[in-house]
Every structure is written in C-alpha cells, then in structure tokens.
C-alpha cells in the first residue's frame, strides 16, 4: 500500500514538474498564422546577428552549433519562444532570444526554414540494432520508432517535430544527452526525455551519427 502510494506520488510530482517546465507555446490559430506569414526578407536582415554561429544561410561551421537551414519554421519559432521564457535553457541562446519580438521570431523562422538543408557526406553505414531502433523501436523498453515522429527520412513532421537529417552529429548527441538528464525539458509531455532516458551512451552516439549522415 505504501509502495503504491509512493509510486502515485512520484508520477504526480513528475507530471507536475513536466507541465510546469515544458514549452508554453500553444498552437492556436493566431500563433500558426503568425508563423505561416513570417517574412523571410526581414528574417534575413535579423539573421545577421546569428550568422557568426549559425552561418550566413543556417549551416553552422562549429559542430556544437546546430544547423537551422531547412528546419521546420514552426519548430524554429517554438524553440526561440522557449529560450525567451526559459522553458529551454542555454545561456547563449537565452541572451539572443531575449530581445526578439514574436514577429522577429516568425520572420527568422521563415528565413531559415527556406534555406537549403545541409547535405551530408554519406560514408559509413548504420548497424542493424540502430536501424531497428529507428524503424521499429524496441517493445521491451516501450520505445516507439524514431521515424514514426521524425519521418522516414528524418525530414521532420508537422507541427513541431524537428528535422534531424543532416543535423550536426555533435549537436544531436549533446541534445539527446540533455533530454536524458532533463537539462533540456521543453518537449511536450516529456516525450523526448522519456525516450532519451532509456537510451545507452552508445545508442545515443550511433543515433546521432545515423541522423547526421542522413540526407
Ligand atoms: C554565440 C553563438 C550563437 C549565436 C550568435 C546564436 N546562436 Fe542559436 N544556438 C547556439 C547554440 C550553442 C545552440 C544550442 C543550444 C542548446 O543546446 O540549447 C543554439 C540553438 C539555436 C536554436 C535551436 C535549434 C534546434 O535545433 O533546436 C535556434 C532556433 C537558434 N539557435 C536560433 C538562433 C537565432 C535566430 C539567432 C540570432 C538571433 C541565434 N541563434 C544566435 C549558438 C548561437
Ligand atoms: C512520439 C514522437 C517522437 C518519437 C518517437 C521520437 N521523437 Fe525525437 N522529438 C519529438 C519532438 C516532438 C521533438 C521536439 C521536442 C522539443 O521541442 O524539445 C523531438 C526532438 C528531438 C531532437 C532534438 C532536435 C533538435 O534540433 O534539437 C532529437 C535529437 C530527437 N528528437 C531524436 C530522436 C531519436 C533519435 C528518436 C528515436 C530513438 C526520437 N527522437 C523519437 C518527437 C519524437
């Protein structure tokens, strides 16, 4: 009885923690319209403040900085809002997002989402167990396949499931680890935290390598 109470209490605390910490962006019709009508020209001008890290057209030279080119506009907009209100924490990006208006974020998202996505070199092949995780998941750990949400070629899906194909390997690895230890906690219902929490160090490494090479 006491055990069960403890479990219920833990679930409750985890639930409250996650809703309090996760993104505060709601995809109501106004927000969607704001992003859909983002002005890429204005976004390009604003992006001069970002190019030292993310590259002139959203392809970053430093592997610790994510590529933004070809990413879903809705995902980009949401991440900027999340940095601004602290739902996603990173001292660099919180600083850059602080001064942006909602319109600025929609325009920046419009610009980057229209740039040509990164085109990686395809060299080594992924191992069978990694392809299994991507395509079929793992029923023993109740892990859904990555591709049901991120798409068959890692292209991302509406509304805000990000593109992974061609993303920087170092960034993918670092952000999966951040979900795993919950230092990144802006994912709705804690789904990515739940998934990454069950992955081993080696699986994270190989999944990051797989998606970084995917075109
Ligand atoms: C000094 C370097 C630097 C500058 C300048 C910078 N960023 Fe970033 N950006 C980063 C880093 C580092 C991360 C990853 C942070 C993390 O792990 O949360 C990031 C992450 C992001 C993400 C999340 C990407 C994803 O895949 O989740 C977006 C969106 C973004 N930046 C947009 C911008 C915009 C727009 C600007 C300009 C207004 C900008 N950044 C300026 C370093 C920078
Ligand atoms: C249930 C749907 C779902 C599944 C299954 C899923 N993801 Fe995600 N993933 C998401 C969503 C939604 C986000 C954006 C969350 C946020 O805003 O932080 C995300 C974010 C990510 C990011 C961050 C990308 C960036 O640019 O910062 C990575 C990396 C990632 N997922 C990898 C994976 C891998 C690897 C798997 C399989 C082991 C997987 N995901 C399975 C829905 C899913």
PDB file of C-alpha atoms and ligand atoms in Angstrom:
ATOM      1  CA  UNK A   1       0.000   0.000   0.000  1.00  0.00           C
ATOM      2  CA  UNK A   2       2.727   2.368   0.993  1.00  0.00           C
ATOM      3  CA  UNK A   3       4.695   1.365  -2.105  1.00  0.00           C
ATOM      4  CA  UNK A   4       1.766   2.115  -4.310  1.00  0.00           C
ATOM      5  CA  UNK A   5       1.223   5.486  -2.690  1.00  0.00           C
ATOM      6  CA  UNK A   6       4.870   6.338  -3.294  1.00  0.00           C
ATOM      7  CA  UNK A   7       4.530   5.405  -6.958  1.00  0.00           C
ATOM      8  CA  UNK A   8       1.407   7.532  -7.388  1.00  0.00           C
ATOM      9  CA  UNK A   9       3.137  10.427  -5.640  1.00  0.00           C
ATOM     10  CA  UNK A  10       6.200  10.103  -7.865  1.00  0.00           C
ATOM     11  CA  UNK A  11       4.063  10.070 -11.016  1.00  0.00           C
ATOM     12  CA  UNK A  12       2.214  13.109  -9.743  1.00  0.00           C
ATOM     13  CA  UNK A  13       5.375  15.051  -8.998  1.00  0.00           C
ATOM     14  CA  UNK A  14       6.917  14.030 -12.342  1.00  0.00           C
ATOM     15  CA  UNK A  15       3.737  15.101 -14.138  1.00  0.00           C
ATOM     16  CA  UNK A  16       3.552  18.470 -12.415  1.00  0.00           C
ATOM     17  CA  UNK A  17       7.264  19.019 -12.983  1.00  0.00           C
ATOM     18  CA  UNK A  18       6.952  18.342 -16.672  1.00  0.00           C
ATOM     19  CA  UNK A  19       3.935  20.519 -17.341  1.00  0.00           C
ATOM     20  CA  UNK A  20       5.460  23.358 -15.377  1.00  0.00           C
ATOM     21  CA  UNK A  21       8.757  23.084 -17.237  1.00  0.00           C
ATOM     22  CA  UNK A  22       7.709  22.182 -20.786  1.00  0.00           C
ATOM     23  CA  UNK A  23       7.015  24.640 -23.583  1.00  0.00           C
ATOM     24  CA  UNK A  24       4.367  27.309 -23.042  1.00  0.00           C
ATOM     25  CA  UNK A  25       3.677  27.783 -26.748  1.00  0.00           C
ATOM     26  CA  UNK A  26       0.179  26.687 -27.724  1.00  0.00           C
ATOM     27  CA  UNK A  27      -0.513  26.169 -31.431  1.00  0.00           C
ATOM     28  CA  UNK A  28      -3.670  28.236 -31.576  1.00  0.00           C
ATOM     29  CA  UNK A  29      -4.789  29.573 -34.978  1.00  0.00           C
ATOM     30  CA  UNK A  30      -3.247  33.025 -34.350  1.00  0.00           C
ATOM     31  CA  UNK A  31       0.181  31.628 -33.499  1.00  0.00           C
ATOM     32  CA  UNK A  32       0.109  29.309 -36.523  1.00  0.00           C
ATOM     33  CA  UNK A  33      -0.903  32.189 -38.775  1.00  0.00           C
ATOM     34  CA  UNK A  34       1.880  34.379 -37.370  1.00  0.00           C
ATOM     35  CA  UNK A  35       4.485  31.754 -38.262  1.00  0.00           C
ATOM     36  CA  UNK A  36       2.954  30.932 -41.649  1.00  0.00           C
ATOM     37  CA  UNK A  37       3.024  34.613 -42.597  1.00  0.00           C
ATOM     38  CA  UNK A  38       6.592  35.190 -41.382  1.00  0.00           C
ATOM     39  CA  UNK A  39       8.575  37.499 -43.687  1.00  0.00           C
ATOM     40  CA  UNK A  40      11.787  35.780 -44.883  1.00  0.00           C
ATOM     41  CA  UNK A  41      13.271  39.042 -46.207  1.00  0.00           C
ATOM     42  CA  UNK A  42      13.029  40.698 -42.824  1.00  0.00           C
ATOM     43  CA  UNK A  43      14.221  37.445 -41.274  1.00  0.00           C
ATOM     44  CA  UNK A  44      17.351  37.533 -43.406  1.00  0.00           C
ATOM     45  CA  UNK A  45      18.191  41.003 -42.093  1.00  0.00           C
ATOM     46  CA  UNK A  46      17.664  39.958 -38.487  1.00  0.00           C
ATOM     47  CA  UNK A  47      19.749  36.824 -39.071  1.00  0.00           C
ATOM     48  CA  UNK A  48      22.936  38.860 -39.456  1.00  0.00           C
ATOM     49  CA  UNK A  49      23.043  38.794 -35.641  1.00  0.00           C
ATOM     50  CA  UNK A  50      23.065  34.980 -35.729  1.00  0.00           C
ATOM     51  CA  UNK A  51      25.416  34.216 -38.590  1.00  0.00           C
ATOM     52  CA  UNK A  52      28.631  34.173 -36.547  1.00  0.00           C
ATOM     53  CA  UNK A  53      27.421  30.893 -35.024  1.00  0.00           C
ATOM     54  CA  UNK A  54      24.727  29.507 -37.331  1.00  0.00           C
ATOM     55  CA  UNK A  55      26.309  30.514 -40.652  1.00  0.00           C
ATOM     56  CA  UNK A  56      25.029  33.002 -43.193  1.00  0.00           C
ATOM     57  CA  UNK A  57      22.425  30.608 -44.529  1.00  0.00           C
ATOM     58  CA  UNK A  58      21.840  28.464 -41.473  1.00  0.00           C
ATOM     59  CA  UNK A  59      24.690  25.981 -41.958  1.00  0.00           C
ATOM     60  CA  UNK A  60      26.989  26.367 -38.972  1.00  0.00           C
ATOM     61  CA  UNK A  61      30.708  25.719 -39.142  1.00  0.00           C
ATOM     62  CA  UNK A  62      31.112  24.769 -35.469  1.00  0.00           C
ATOM     63  CA  UNK A  63      29.659  21.294 -34.731  1.00  0.00           C
ATOM     64  CA  UNK A  64      28.416  22.429 -31.312  1.00  0.00           C
ATOM     65  CA  UNK A  65      26.032  24.891 -33.003  1.00  0.00           C
ATOM     66  CA  UNK A  66      23.007  23.355 -34.718  1.00  0.00           C
ATOM     67  CA  UNK A  67      22.258  23.911 -38.398  1.00  0.00           C
ATOM     68  CA  UNK A  68      18.997  25.825 -38.857  1.00  0.00           C
ATOM     69  CA  UNK A  69      18.702  25.626 -42.665  1.00  0.00           C
ATOM     70  CA  UNK A  70      15.655  23.726 -43.898  1.00  0.00           C
ATOM     71  CA  UNK A  71      14.301  23.185 -40.384  1.00  0.00           C
ATOM     72  CA  UNK A  72      10.516  23.463 -39.866  1.00  0.00           C
ATOM     73  CA  UNK A  73       9.516  27.100 -39.287  1.00  0.00           C
ATOM     74  CA  UNK A  74       7.088  26.127 -36.535  1.00  0.00           C
ATOM     75  CA  UNK A  75       9.833  24.212 -34.710  1.00  0.00           C
ATOM     76  CA  UNK A  76      12.323  27.121 -35.001  1.00  0.00           C
ATOM     77  CA  UNK A  77       9.758  29.649 -33.795  1.00  0.00           C
ATOM     78  CA  UNK A  78       8.834  27.469 -30.828  1.00  0.00           C
ATOM     79  CA  UNK A  79      12.453  26.973 -29.769  1.00  0.00           C
ATOM     80  CA  UNK A  80      13.053  30.739 -29.814  1.00  0.00           C
ATOM     81  CA  UNK A  81       9.955  31.335 -27.693  1.00  0.00           C
ATOM     82  CA  UNK A  82      11.098  28.572 -25.338  1.00  0.00           C
ATOM     83  CA  UNK A  83      14.552  30.165 -24.909  1.00  0.00           C
ATOM     84  CA  UNK A  84      12.926  33.534 -24.338  1.00  0.00           C
ATOM     85  CA  UNK A  85      10.677  32.386 -21.497  1.00  0.00           C
ATOM     86  CA  UNK A  86      13.255  29.979 -20.067  1.00  0.00           C
ATOM     87  CA  UNK A  87      11.376  26.759 -20.940  1.00  0.00           C
ATOM     88  CA  UNK A  88      14.580  25.793 -22.768  1.00  0.00           C
ATOM     89  CA  UNK A  89      17.750  26.847 -21.054  1.00  0.00           C
ATOM     90  CA  UNK A  90      21.035  27.821 -22.656  1.00  0.00           C
ATOM     91  CA  UNK A  91      22.805  30.961 -21.578  1.00  0.00           C
ATOM     92  CA  UNK A  92      23.952  31.928 -25.097  1.00  0.00           C
ATOM     93  CA  UNK A  93      20.594  31.394 -26.791  1.00  0.00           C
ATOM     94  CA  UNK A  94      18.531  32.859 -23.949  1.00  0.00           C
ATOM     95  CA  UNK A  95      20.575  36.035 -24.368  1.00  0.00           C
ATOM     96  CA  UNK A  96      19.961  36.190 -28.127  1.00  0.00           C
ATOM     97  CA  UNK A  97      16.244  35.412 -27.845  1.00  0.00           C
ATOM     98  CA  UNK A  98      15.654  37.953 -25.068  1.00  0.00           C
ATOM     99  CA  UNK A  99      15.371  40.984 -27.361  1.00  0.00           C
ATOM    100  CA  UNK A 100      13.247  39.385 -30.109  1.00  0.00           C
ATOM    101  CA  UNK A 101       9.564  40.182 -30.657  1.00  0.00           C
ATOM    102  CA  UNK A 102       7.092  37.464 -31.694  1.00  0.00           C
ATOM    103  CA  UNK A 103       7.183  38.914 -35.219  1.00  0.00           C
ATOM    104  CA  UNK A 104      11.024  38.801 -35.263  1.00  0.00           C
ATOM    105  CA  UNK A 105      10.930  35.119 -34.309  1.00  0.00           C
ATOM    106  CA  UNK A 106       8.357  34.323 -37.010  1.00  0.00           C
ATOM    107  CA  UNK A 107      10.459  36.186 -39.610  1.00  0.00           C
ATOM    108  CA  UNK A 108      13.697  34.463 -38.578  1.00  0.00           C
ATOM    109  CA  UNK A 109      11.906  31.098 -38.712  1.00  0.00           C
ATOM    110  CA  UNK A 110      10.587  31.919 -42.197  1.00  0.00           C
ATOM    111  CA  UNK A 111      14.104  32.757 -43.423  1.00  0.00           C
ATOM    112  CA  UNK A 112      15.929  29.725 -42.042  1.00  0.00           C
ATOM    113  CA  UNK A 113      13.203  27.244 -42.967  1.00  0.00           C
ATOM    114  CA  UNK A 114      13.505  28.325 -46.617  1.00  0.00           C
ATOM    115  CA  UNK A 115      17.258  27.757 -46.843  1.00  0.00           C
ATOM    116  CA  UNK A 116      18.670  24.628 -48.437  1.00  0.00           C
ATOM    117  CA  UNK A 117      19.098  21.938 -45.756  1.00  0.00           C
ATOM    118  CA  UNK A 118      22.552  20.524 -45.038  1.00  0.00           C
ATOM    119  CA  UNK A 119      23.748  17.826 -47.436  1.00  0.00           C
ATOM    120  CA  UNK A 120      25.944  15.406 -45.558  1.00  0.00           C
ATOM    121  CA  UNK A 121      28.540  13.040 -46.986  1.00  0.00           C
ATOM    122  CA  UNK A 122      27.284   9.508 -46.818  1.00  0.00           C
ATOM    123  CA  UNK A 123      30.144   7.306 -45.756  1.00  0.00           C
ATOM    124  CA  UNK A 124      29.753   4.636 -43.080  1.00  0.00           C
ATOM    125  CA  UNK A 125      26.579   2.586 -42.656  1.00  0.00           C
ATOM    126  CA  UNK A 126      24.440   2.282 -39.517  1.00  0.00           C
ATOM    127  CA  UNK A 127      24.426  -1.012 -37.604  1.00  0.00           C
ATOM    128  CA  UNK A 128      21.372  -3.316 -37.611  1.00  0.00           C
ATOM    129  CA  UNK A 129      20.381  -2.578 -33.968  1.00  0.00           C
ATOM    130  CA  UNK A 130      20.372   1.169 -34.691  1.00  0.00           C
ATOM    131  CA  UNK A 131      18.269   0.756 -37.836  1.00  0.00           C
ATOM    132  CA  UNK A 132      15.936  -1.400 -35.746  1.00  0.00           C
ATOM    133  CA  UNK A 133      15.529   1.416 -33.175  1.00  0.00           C
ATOM    134  CA  UNK A 134      14.881   3.946 -35.924  1.00  0.00           C
ATOM    135  CA  UNK A 135      12.405   1.824 -37.888  1.00  0.00           C
ATOM    136  CA  UNK A 136      10.758  -0.470 -35.378  1.00  0.00           C
ATOM    137  CA  UNK A 137      11.646   0.799 -31.913  1.00  0.00           C
ATOM    138  CA  UNK A 138      12.045  -1.635 -29.033  1.00  0.00           C
ATOM    139  CA  UNK A 139       8.908  -3.148 -27.498  1.00  0.00           C
ATOM    140  CA  UNK A 140      10.813  -4.401 -24.429  1.00  0.00           C
ATOM    141  CA  UNK A 141      11.612  -0.829 -23.436  1.00  0.00           C
ATOM    142  CA  UNK A 142       8.345   0.514 -24.891  1.00  0.00           C
ATOM    143  CA  UNK A 143      10.405   2.672 -27.238  1.00  0.00           C
ATOM    144  CA  UNK A 144       8.493   3.892 -30.294  1.00  0.00           C
ATOM    145  CA  UNK A 145      10.471   4.013 -33.554  1.00  0.00           C
ATOM    146  CA  UNK A 146      12.124   7.400 -34.126  1.00  0.00           C
ATOM    147  CA  UNK A 147      10.727   7.553 -37.651  1.00  0.00           C
ATOM    148  CA  UNK A 148       7.049   7.479 -36.655  1.00  0.00           C
ATOM    149  CA  UNK A 149       7.510  11.025 -35.406  1.00  0.00           C
ATOM    150  CA  UNK A 150      10.587  12.349 -37.242  1.00  0.00           C
ATOM    151  CA  UNK A 151       9.608  10.920 -40.631  1.00  0.00           C
ATOM    152  CA  UNK A 152      11.050   8.131 -42.755  1.00  0.00           C
ATOM    153  CA  UNK A 153      13.978  10.207 -43.932  1.00  0.00           C
ATOM    154  CA  UNK A 154      14.336  12.279 -40.773  1.00  0.00           C
ATOM    155  CA  UNK A 155      12.721  15.231 -42.504  1.00  0.00           C
ATOM    156  CA  UNK A 156      10.570  16.276 -39.517  1.00  0.00           C
ATOM    157  CA  UNK A 157       6.795  16.418 -39.262  1.00  0.00           C
ATOM    158  CA  UNK A 158       4.093  18.959 -38.505  1.00  0.00           C
ATOM    159  CA  UNK A 159       3.735  20.850 -36.307  1.00  0.00           C
ATOM    160  CA  UNK A 160       6.969  20.951 -34.423  1.00  0.00           C
ATOM    161  CA  UNK A 161       8.778  17.626 -34.641  1.00  0.00           C
ATOM    162  CA  UNK A 162      12.193  18.722 -35.890  1.00  0.00           C
ATOM    163  CA  UNK A 163      14.121  17.647 -38.952  1.00  0.00           C
ATOM    164  CA  UNK A 164      17.095  15.531 -37.880  1.00  0.00           C
ATOM    165  CA  UNK A 165      18.566  14.598 -41.277  1.00  0.00           C
ATOM    166  CA  UNK A 166      21.947  16.226 -41.826  1.00  0.00           C
ATOM    167  CA  UNK A 167      21.992  17.931 -38.406  1.00  0.00           C
ATOM    168  CA  UNK A 168      25.400  18.265 -36.760  1.00  0.00           C
ATOM    169  CA  UNK A 169      26.376  14.993 -35.091  1.00  0.00           C
ATOM    170  CA  UNK A 170      27.959  16.656 -32.052  1.00  0.00           C
ATOM    171  CA  UNK A 171      24.841  18.765 -31.508  1.00  0.00           C
ATOM    172  CA  UNK A 172      22.486  15.762 -31.866  1.00  0.00           C
ATOM    173  CA  UNK A 173      24.498  13.824 -29.332  1.00  0.00           C
ATOM    174  CA  UNK A 174      24.679  16.715 -26.904  1.00  0.00           C
ATOM    175  CA  UNK A 175      20.955  17.483 -27.110  1.00  0.00           C
ATOM    176  CA  UNK A 176      19.910  13.811 -26.696  1.00  0.00           C
ATOM    177  CA  UNK A 177      22.038  13.702 -23.556  1.00  0.00           C
ATOM    178  CA  UNK A 178      20.401  16.921 -22.392  1.00  0.00           C
ATOM    179  CA  UNK A 179      16.950  15.300 -22.752  1.00  0.00           C
ATOM    180  CA  UNK A 180      18.240  12.221 -20.965  1.00  0.00           C
ATOM    181  CA  UNK A 181      19.339  14.171 -17.883  1.00  0.00           C
ATOM    182  CA  UNK A 182      16.337  16.556 -18.252  1.00  0.00           C
ATOM    183  CA  UNK A 183      18.514  19.652 -18.560  1.00  0.00           C
ATOM    184  CA  UNK A 184      16.561  20.124 -21.817  1.00  0.00           C
ATOM    185  CA  UNK A 185      12.926  19.939 -20.786  1.00  0.00           C
ATOM    186  CA  UNK A 186      10.829  21.932 -23.247  1.00  0.00           C
ATOM    187  CA  UNK A 187       9.402  18.827 -25.002  1.00  0.00           C
ATOM    188  CA  UNK A 188       5.638  18.442 -24.578  1.00  0.00           C
ATOM    189  CA  UNK A 189       4.613  15.675 -22.149  1.00  0.00           C
ATOM    190  CA  UNK A 190       8.310  14.889 -21.673  1.00  0.00           C
ATOM    191  CA  UNK A 191       8.233  12.509 -24.625  1.00  0.00           C
ATOM    192  CA  UNK A 192      11.810  13.040 -25.801  1.00  0.00           C
ATOM    193  CA  UNK A 193      13.024  12.933 -22.183  1.00  0.00           C
ATOM    194  CA  UNK A 194      11.200   9.637 -21.749  1.00  0.00           C
ATOM    195  CA  UNK A 195      12.768   8.203 -24.921  1.00  0.00           C
ATOM    196  CA  UNK A 196      16.321   9.503 -24.419  1.00  0.00           C
ATOM    197  CA  UNK A 197      16.200   8.376 -20.796  1.00  0.00           C
ATOM    198  CA  UNK A 198      16.131   4.775 -21.986  1.00  0.00           C
ATOM    199  CA  UNK A 199      18.965   5.025 -24.483  1.00  0.00           C
ATOM    200  CA  UNK A 200      22.504   3.923 -23.667  1.00  0.00           C
ATOM    201  CA  UNK A 201      25.542   6.141 -24.239  1.00  0.00           C
ATOM    202  CA  UNK A 202      26.489   4.027 -27.256  1.00  0.00           C
ATOM    203  CA  UNK A 203      22.974   4.158 -28.767  1.00  0.00           C
ATOM    204  CA  UNK A 204      22.911   7.955 -28.438  1.00  0.00           C
ATOM    205  CA  UNK A 205      26.272   8.181 -30.162  1.00  0.00           C
ATOM    206  CA  UNK A 206      25.196   5.933 -33.025  1.00  0.00           C
ATOM    207  CA  UNK A 207      21.751   7.511 -33.461  1.00  0.00           C
ATOM    208  CA  UNK A 208      23.419  10.926 -33.679  1.00  0.00           C
ATOM    209  CA  UNK A 209      25.837   9.569 -36.296  1.00  0.00           C
ATOM    210  CA  UNK A 210      22.967   7.961 -38.232  1.00  0.00           C
ATOM    211  CA  UNK A 211      20.849  11.101 -38.457  1.00  0.00           C
ATOM    212  CA  UNK A 212      23.814  13.405 -39.121  1.00  0.00           C
ATOM    213  CA  UNK A 213      24.588  11.332 -42.225  1.00  0.00           C
ATOM    214  CA  UNK A 214      21.018  11.002 -43.442  1.00  0.00           C
ATOM    215  CA  UNK A 215      20.115  13.088 -46.462  1.00  0.00           C
TER     216      UNK A 215
HETATM  217  C1  LIG B   1      27.328  32.715 -29.939  1.00  0.00           C
HETATM  218  C2  LIG B   1      26.737  31.680 -30.770  1.00  0.00           C
HETATM  219  C3  LIG B   1      25.266  31.796 -31.155  1.00  0.00           C
HETATM  220  C4  LIG B   1      24.598  32.877 -31.722  1.00  0.00           C
HETATM  221  C5  LIG B   1      25.172  34.233 -32.112  1.00  0.00           C
HETATM  222  C6  LIG B   1      23.233  32.436 -31.932  1.00  0.00           C
HETATM  223  N1  LIG B   1      23.088  31.132 -31.532  1.00  0.00           N
HETATM  224 FE1  LIG B   1      21.415  29.982 -31.759  1.00  0.00          FE
HETATM  225  N2  LIG B   1      22.348  28.423 -30.820  1.00  0.00           N
HETATM  226  C7  LIG B   1      23.627  28.442 -30.327  1.00  0.00           C
HETATM  227  C8  LIG B   1      23.868  27.231 -29.565  1.00  0.00           C
HETATM  228  C9  LIG B   1      25.152  26.849 -28.834  1.00  0.00           C
HETATM  229  C10 LIG B   1      22.676  26.469 -29.631  1.00  0.00           C
HETATM  230  C11 LIG B   1      22.359  25.130 -28.929  1.00  0.00           C
HETATM  231  C12 LIG B   1      21.933  25.485 -27.512  1.00  0.00           C
HETATM  232  C13 LIG B   1      21.259  24.376 -26.755  1.00  0.00           C
HETATM  233  O1  LIG B   1      21.838  23.292 -26.653  1.00  0.00           O
HETATM  234  O2  LIG B   1      20.117  24.593 -26.289  1.00  0.00           O
HETATM  235  C14 LIG B   1      21.734  27.247 -30.439  1.00  0.00           C
HETATM  236  C15 LIG B   1      20.444  26.845 -30.730  1.00  0.00           C
HETATM  237  C16 LIG B   1      19.557  27.550 -31.510  1.00  0.00           C
HETATM  238  C17 LIG B   1      18.251  27.089 -31.905  1.00  0.00           C
HETATM  239  C18 LIG B   1      17.640  25.721 -31.587  1.00  0.00           C
HETATM  240  C19 LIG B   1      17.953  24.761 -32.720  1.00  0.00           C
HETATM  241  C20 LIG B   1      17.401  23.375 -32.535  1.00  0.00           C
HETATM  242  O3  LIG B   1      17.651  22.541 -33.434  1.00  0.00           O
HETATM  243  O4  LIG B   1      16.734  23.089 -31.551  1.00  0.00           O
HETATM  244  C21 LIG B   1      17.666  28.092 -32.635  1.00  0.00           C
HETATM  245  C22 LIG B   1      16.295  28.072 -33.268  1.00  0.00           C
HETATM  246  C23 LIG B   1      18.618  29.180 -32.702  1.00  0.00           C
HETATM  247  N3  LIG B   1      19.765  28.828 -32.020  1.00  0.00           N
HETATM  248  C24 LIG B   1      18.393  30.394 -33.358  1.00  0.00           C
HETATM  249  C25 LIG B   1      19.255  31.496 -33.294  1.00  0.00           C
HETATM  250  C26 LIG B   1      18.920  32.804 -33.806  1.00  0.00           C
HETATM  251  C27 LIG B   1      17.641  33.155 -34.539  1.00  0.00           C
HETATM  252  C28 LIG B   1      19.987  33.619 -33.517  1.00  0.00           C
HETATM  253  C29 LIG B   1      20.123  35.104 -33.797  1.00  0.00           C
HETATM  254  C30 LIG B   1      19.083  35.959 -33.268  1.00  0.00           C
HETATM  255  C31 LIG B   1      20.993  32.800 -32.845  1.00  0.00           C
HETATM  256  N4  LIG B   1      20.501  31.520 -32.716  1.00  0.00           N
HETATM  257  C32 LIG B   1      22.244  33.254 -32.445  1.00  0.00           C
HETATM  258  C33 LIG B   1      24.560  29.451 -30.522  1.00  0.00           C
HETATM  259  C34 LIG B   1      24.293  30.700 -31.038  1.00  0.00           C
HETATM  260  C1  LIG B   2       6.499  10.449 -30.051  1.00  0.00           C
HETATM  261  C2  LIG B   2       7.182  11.174 -31.097  1.00  0.00           C
HETATM  262  C3  LIG B   2       8.708  11.100 -31.116  1.00  0.00           C
HETATM  263  C4  LIG B   2       9.496   9.977 -31.166  1.00  0.00           C
HETATM  264  C5  LIG B   2       9.071   8.512 -31.183  1.00  0.00           C
HETATM  265  C6  LIG B   2      10.863  10.451 -31.200  1.00  0.00           C
HETATM  266  N1  LIG B   2      10.885  11.822 -31.186  1.00  0.00           N
HETATM  267 FE1  LIG B   2      12.542  12.998 -31.150  1.00  0.00          FE
HETATM  268  N2  LIG B   2      11.379  14.674 -30.939  1.00  0.00           N
HETATM  269  C7  LIG B   2       9.995  14.685 -30.952  1.00  0.00           C
HETATM  270  C8  LIG B   2       9.535  16.046 -30.744  1.00  0.00           C
HETATM  271  C9  LIG B   2       8.069  16.499 -30.704  1.00  0.00           C
HETATM  272  C10 LIG B   2      10.690  16.846 -30.591  1.00  0.00           C
HETATM  273  C11 LIG B   2      10.756  18.350 -30.263  1.00  0.00           C
HETATM  274  C12 LIG B   2      10.713  18.478 -28.758  1.00  0.00           C
HETATM  275  C13 LIG B   2      11.191  19.812 -28.222  1.00  0.00           C
HETATM  276  O1  LIG B   2      10.652  20.832 -28.630  1.00  0.00           O
HETATM  277  O2  LIG B   2      12.119  19.807 -27.407  1.00  0.00           O
HETATM  278  C14 LIG B   2      11.832  15.953 -30.733  1.00  0.00           C
HETATM  279  C15 LIG B   2      13.152  16.369 -30.665  1.00  0.00           C
HETATM  280  C16 LIG B   2      14.245  15.559 -30.947  1.00  0.00           C
HETATM  281  C17 LIG B   2      15.616  16.011 -31.051  1.00  0.00           C
HETATM  282  C18 LIG B   2      16.102  17.448 -30.917  1.00  0.00           C
HETATM  283  C19 LIG B   2      16.424  18.023 -32.286  1.00  0.00           C
HETATM  284  C20 LIG B   2      16.969  19.429 -32.266  1.00  0.00           C
HETATM  285  O3  LIG B   2      17.116  20.015 -33.344  1.00  0.00           O
HETATM  286  O4  LIG B   2      17.244  19.965 -31.194  1.00  0.00           O
HETATM  287  C21 LIG B   2      16.378  14.897 -31.303  1.00  0.00           C
HETATM  288  C22 LIG B   2      17.883  14.864 -31.489  1.00  0.00           C
HETATM  289  C23 LIG B   2      15.487  13.757 -31.382  1.00  0.00           C
HETATM  290  N3  LIG B   2      14.207  14.183 -31.163  1.00  0.00           N
HETATM  291  C24 LIG B   2      15.894  12.453 -31.657  1.00  0.00           C
HETATM  292  C25 LIG B   2      15.064  11.337 -31.622  1.00  0.00           C
HETATM  293  C26 LIG B   2      15.522   9.953 -31.747  1.00  0.00           C
HETATM  294  C27 LIG B   2      16.963   9.542 -32.001  1.00  0.00           C
HETATM  295  C28 LIG B   2      14.422   9.155 -31.600  1.00  0.00           C
HETATM  296  C29 LIG B   2      14.357   7.631 -31.572  1.00  0.00           C
HETATM  297  C30 LIG B   2      15.199   6.970 -30.582  1.00  0.00           C
HETATM  298  C31 LIG B   2      13.275  10.042 -31.403  1.00  0.00           C
HETATM  299  N4  LIG B   2      13.703  11.351 -31.418  1.00  0.00           N
HETATM  300  C32 LIG B   2      11.972   9.622 -31.238  1.00  0.00           C
HETATM  301  C33 LIG B   2       9.178  13.587 -31.134  1.00  0.00           C
HETATM  302  C34 LIG B   2       9.586  12.255 -31.132  1.00  0.00           C
END
